[in-house]
Amino acid sequence: MKVTGTALPFLPLYRRLLPSRLAGLSLALLKATALELAILAGHLLLYPSGITQERRTTPAPPSPDTTQLPTETSPPVVLLHGFIDNRSVFVLLRRNLAQHGRHQVESLNYSPLTCDIRTAAELLGRHIEGICERTGSRQVDVVGHSLGGLIARYYVQRLGGDHRVRTLVTLGTPHSGTSVVPLANAHPIVRQMRPGSPILEELALPAPGCRTHFVSFWSDLDHLMDPLETACIDHADLLAQNVRVSGVGHLALPVHPAVATGIRQALDSTRTGAATVAQADGMTVA
């Protein structure tokens, strides 16, 4: 599924000044950067609205006087934000999921002062147990953006969360570690996202029998993934699909409508085995 945008007015001149391949790449980068800046501005406006934890509600029991309708078979969806962020990043994705029948969607805020992925993964586990207790669901689906995907993966692989998480979708998550912005190493959780960190070495350990289905969306213009392929999952024991997104940056992954469509398809798809997943690797969704 390819998304195209409106042509820029200076495009003909731009293409004459640069070789065709370089012009195409540079134009895509320019458009992606402009989109990132627009998303950043909008997110800064929404950020205060997502600082507090959202209110938890228990589904009302059906009235005995009404005819029973078929209940929703899809499990609840848990959204987990990235580093120095909050649940406001998922405003558009939540709306998209709700419009397509996913009404049990919850977000978890972990503190921006969190300094350990293990601690955040334990918090996620308690949160998921609470959701299952309140909704009566045996499993949940999880969508994690950036660091949120790494926290969710640690919960699944290292804390036994594979019995609770049916599908884990990650968006721009540094599964093998990212080397971007070396000065950020002052923060302990950033050091845990570096290649070769003890956390990532734990995630590289064997995980036989892991029951969770992983779908990792990675972008060819993600400025926070260095190298870009670090956002792909490469693990012999995991049932994983890597989905290539063209033309959008890191901040756009939880916002772009084409990515939202891909997320819904990932959550709704029926697992048919590793061979089918492998054949879908590299699919372009934007």
Short mmCIF file of N, CA, C and O in Angstrom, two decimals, residues 179-235:
data_model
loop_
_atom_site.label_atom_id
_atom_site.label_comp_id
_atom_site.label_asym_id
_atom_site.label_seq_id
_atom_site.Cartn_x
_atom_site.Cartn_y
_atom_site.Cartn_z
N SER A 179 22.71 3.64 17.89
CA SER A 179 23.90 4.42 18.25
C SER A 179 23.69 5.91 18.10
O SER A 179 24.65 6.69 18.18
N VAL A 180 22.46 6.34 17.86
CA VAL A 180 22.19 7.75 17.60
C VAL A 180 22.38 8.59 18.87
O VAL A 180 22.20 8.08 20.00
N VAL A 181 22.77 9.84 18.73
CA VAL A 181 22.93 10.83 19.81
C VAL A 181 23.76 10.26 20.97
O VAL A 181 23.23 9.96 22.04
N PRO A 182 25.07 10.12 20.78
CA PRO A 182 25.92 9.57 21.86
C PRO A 182 25.84 10.35 23.16
O PRO A 182 25.98 9.78 24.24
N LEU A 183 25.60 11.66 23.10
CA LEU A 183 25.54 12.47 24.32
C LEU A 183 24.39 12.07 25.23
O LEU A 183 24.40 12.38 26.42
N ALA A 184 23.39 11.36 24.68
CA ALA A 184 22.24 10.95 25.49
C ALA A 184 22.59 9.80 26.43
O ALA A 184 21.76 9.39 27.24
N ASN A 185 23.81 9.29 26.36
CA ASN A 185 24.20 8.18 27.23
C ASN A 185 24.18 8.54 28.71
O ASN A 185 24.30 7.65 29.56
N ALA A 186 24.04 9.81 29.02
CA ALA A 186 23.95 10.20 30.43
C ALA A 186 22.73 9.59 31.10
O ALA A 186 22.72 9.39 32.32
N HIS A 187 21.69 9.27 30.31
CA HIS A 187 20.48 8.67 30.88
C HIS A 187 20.62 7.14 30.89
O HIS A 187 20.92 6.54 29.85
N PRO A 188 20.42 6.50 32.05
CA PRO A 188 20.62 5.05 32.14
C PRO A 188 19.79 4.24 31.15
O PRO A 188 20.26 3.24 30.61
N ILE A 189 18.55 4.67 30.89
CA ILE A 189 17.70 3.88 30.01
C ILE A 189 18.14 4.01 28.55
O ILE A 189 17.93 3.11 27.75
N VAL A 190 18.80 5.13 28.22
CA VAL A 190 19.38 5.25 26.89
C VAL A 190 20.54 4.28 26.74
O VAL A 190 20.71 3.63 25.69
N ARG A 191 21.34 4.15 27.78
CA ARG A 191 22.46 3.19 27.73
C ARG A 191 21.95 1.77 27.53
O ARG A 191 22.60 0.94 26.90
N GLN A 192 20.76 1.49 28.06
CA GLN A 192 20.18 0.15 27.86
C GLN A 192 19.72 -0.07 26.43
O GLN A 192 19.51 -1.22 26.03
N MET A 193 19.56 1.00 25.67
CA MET A 193 19.15 0.87 24.27
C MET A 193 20.34 0.89 23.31
O MET A 193 20.16 0.95 22.10
N ARG A 194 21.55 0.86 23.84
CA ARG A 194 22.74 0.85 23.01
C ARG A 194 23.10 -0.58 22.59
O ARG A 194 22.85 -1.53 23.35
N PRO A 195 23.68 -0.77 21.42
CA PRO A 195 24.10 -2.11 20.98
C PRO A 195 25.02 -2.76 22.02
O PRO A 195 25.93 -2.12 22.56
N GLY A 196 24.75 -4.02 22.31
CA GLY A 196 25.59 -4.76 23.24
C GLY A 196 25.28 -4.55 24.70
O GLY A 196 25.99 -5.08 25.57
N SER A 197 24.21 -3.80 25.03
CA SER A 197 23.87 -3.58 26.44
C SER A 197 23.40 -4.90 27.08
O SER A 197 22.94 -5.81 26.39
N PRO A 198 23.53 -5.02 28.41
CA PRO A 198 23.06 -6.25 29.07
C PRO A 198 21.59 -6.58 28.78
O PRO A 198 21.23 -7.75 28.65
N ILE A 199 20.74 -5.55 28.69
CA ILE A 199 19.32 -5.78 28.39
C ILE A 199 19.17 -6.43 27.02
O ILE A 199 18.44 -7.43 26.84
N LEU A 200 19.85 -5.89 26.02
CA LEU A 200 19.73 -6.44 24.67
C LEU A 200 20.38 -7.81 24.57
O LEU A 200 19.93 -8.65 23.78
N GLU A 201 21.42 -8.05 25.36
CA GLU A 201 22.00 -9.39 25.39
C GLU A 201 21.03 -10.39 25.99
O GLU A 201 20.96 -11.55 25.56
N GLU A 202 20.24 -9.96 26.99
CA GLU A 202 19.20 -10.82 27.54
C GLU A 202 18.15 -11.17 26.48
O GLU A 202 17.71 -12.32 26.37
N LEU A 203 17.76 -10.16 25.70
CA LEU A 203 16.74 -10.39 24.68
C LEU A 203 17.26 -11.26 23.54
O LEU A 203 16.46 -11.84 22.79
N ALA A 204 18.57 -11.35 23.40
CA ALA A 204 19.15 -12.20 22.36
C ALA A 204 19.26 -13.65 22.79
O ALA A 204 19.55 -14.52 21.97
N LEU A 205 19.04 -13.91 24.09
CA LEU A 205 19.12 -15.29 24.58
C LEU A 205 18.00 -16.14 23.99
O LEU A 205 16.97 -15.62 23.55
N PRO A 206 18.17 -17.47 23.98
CA PRO A 206 17.10 -18.34 23.46
C PRO A 206 15.78 -18.10 24.18
O PRO A 206 15.74 -17.83 25.38
N ALA A 207 14.69 -18.20 23.41
CA ALA A 207 13.35 -18.03 23.97
C ALA A 207 12.45 -19.12 23.40
O ALA A 207 11.47 -18.84 22.71
N PRO A 208 12.79 -20.38 23.66
CA PRO A 208 12.02 -21.48 23.07
C PRO A 208 10.57 -21.49 23.56
O PRO A 208 10.29 -21.23 24.73
N GLY A 209 9.67 -21.74 22.63
CA GLY A 209 8.26 -21.86 22.98
C GLY A 209 7.56 -20.54 23.20
O GLY A 209 6.41 -20.53 23.69
N CYS A 210 8.18 -19.42 22.88
CA CYS A 210 7.52 -18.11 23.06
C CYS A 210 6.25 -18.07 22.20
O CYS A 210 6.29 -18.29 20.99
N ARG A 211 5.12 -17.75 22.82
CA ARG A 211 3.83 -17.85 22.15
C ARG A 211 3.36 -16.55 21.50
O ARG A 211 2.38 -16.55 20.75
N THR A 212 4.01 -15.46 21.77
CA THR A 212 3.59 -14.17 21.24
C THR A 212 4.00 -14.01 19.77
O THR A 212 5.09 -14.41 19.38
N HIS A 213 3.12 -13.41 19.00
CA HIS A 213 3.41 -13.07 17.61
C HIS A 213 3.93 -11.64 17.56
O HIS A 213 3.27 -10.72 18.04
N PHE A 214 5.12 -11.43 16.97
CA PHE A 214 5.75 -10.12 16.90
C PHE A 214 5.61 -9.54 15.50
O PHE A 214 5.85 -10.24 14.51
N VAL A 215 5.25 -8.26 15.41
CA VAL A 215 5.24 -7.54 14.15
C VAL A 215 5.97 -6.22 14.38
O VAL A 215 5.55 -5.41 15.21
N SER A 216 7.08 -6.02 13.66
CA SER A 216 7.90 -4.84 13.87
C SER A 216 7.85 -3.94 12.64
O SER A 216 8.23 -4.35 11.55
N PHE A 217 7.36 -2.71 12.82
CA PHE A 217 7.34 -1.72 11.75
C PHE A 217 8.62 -0.89 11.85
O PHE A 217 8.91 -0.30 12.90
N TRP A 218 9.38 -0.84 10.75
CA TRP A 218 10.59 -0.03 10.73
C TRP A 218 10.58 0.87 9.50
O TRP A 218 10.05 0.52 8.47
N SER A 219 11.14 2.06 9.64
CA SER A 219 11.09 3.05 8.58
C SER A 219 12.46 3.27 7.95
O SER A 219 13.48 3.28 8.65
N ASP A 220 12.46 3.47 6.64
CA ASP A 220 13.72 3.74 5.95
C ASP A 220 14.18 5.19 6.13
O ASP A 220 15.26 5.56 5.66
N LEU A 221 13.39 6.00 6.84
CA LEU A 221 13.77 7.39 7.12
C LEU A 221 13.68 7.69 8.62
O LEU A 221 13.39 8.82 9.01
N ASP A 222 13.91 6.68 9.44
CA ASP A 222 13.84 6.85 10.90
C ASP A 222 15.17 7.40 11.40
O ASP A 222 16.18 6.68 11.44
N HIS A 223 15.18 8.66 11.79
CA HIS A 223 16.42 9.33 12.17
C HIS A 223 16.93 8.90 13.54
O HIS A 223 18.05 9.25 13.92
N LEU A 224 16.13 8.15 14.31
CA LEU A 224 16.57 7.70 15.63
C LEU A 224 17.07 6.27 15.64
O LEU A 224 17.55 5.80 16.68
N MET A 225 16.98 5.59 14.51
CA MET A 225 17.48 4.22 14.42
C MET A 225 18.80 4.22 13.64
O MET A 225 18.84 4.61 12.47
N ASP A 226 19.88 3.84 14.29
CA ASP A 226 21.20 3.79 13.67
C ASP A 226 21.89 2.50 14.10
O ASP A 226 22.32 2.38 15.24
N PRO A 227 21.93 1.51 13.18
CA PRO A 227 21.47 1.53 11.80
C PRO A 227 19.94 1.36 11.71
O PRO A 227 19.31 0.99 12.69
N LEU A 228 19.39 1.61 10.52
CA LEU A 228 17.95 1.54 10.35
C LEU A 228 17.41 0.15 10.68
O LEU A 228 16.33 0.02 11.26
N GLU A 229 18.17 -0.90 10.32
CA GLU A 229 17.68 -2.26 10.49
C GLU A 229 17.62 -2.69 11.95
O GLU A 229 17.12 -3.78 12.25
N THR A 230 18.10 -1.85 12.86
CA THR A 230 18.00 -2.21 14.27
C THR A 230 16.55 -2.30 14.72
O THR A 230 16.24 -2.91 15.74
N ALA A 231 15.64 -1.67 13.97
CA ALA A 231 14.22 -1.72 14.33
C ALA A 231 13.56 -3.00 13.85
O ALA A 231 12.36 -3.18 14.04
N CYS A 232 14.32 -3.91 13.25
CA CYS A 232 13.81 -5.22 12.85
C CYS A 232 14.11 -6.24 13.94
O CYS A 232 15.10 -6.13 14.66
N ILE A 233 13.25 -7.23 14.06
CA ILE A 233 13.47 -8.32 15.02
C ILE A 233 14.15 -9.47 14.29
O ILE A 233 13.68 -9.95 13.27
N ASP A 234 15.28 -9.89 14.83
CA ASP A 234 16.03 -11.01 14.27
C ASP A 234 16.35 -11.98 15.40
O ASP A 234 17.34 -11.81 16.12
N HIS A 235 15.49 -12.96 15.58
CA HIS A 235 15.64 -13.92 16.68
C HIS A 235 15.08 -15.26 16.22
O HIS A 235 13.92 -15.33 15.80
#
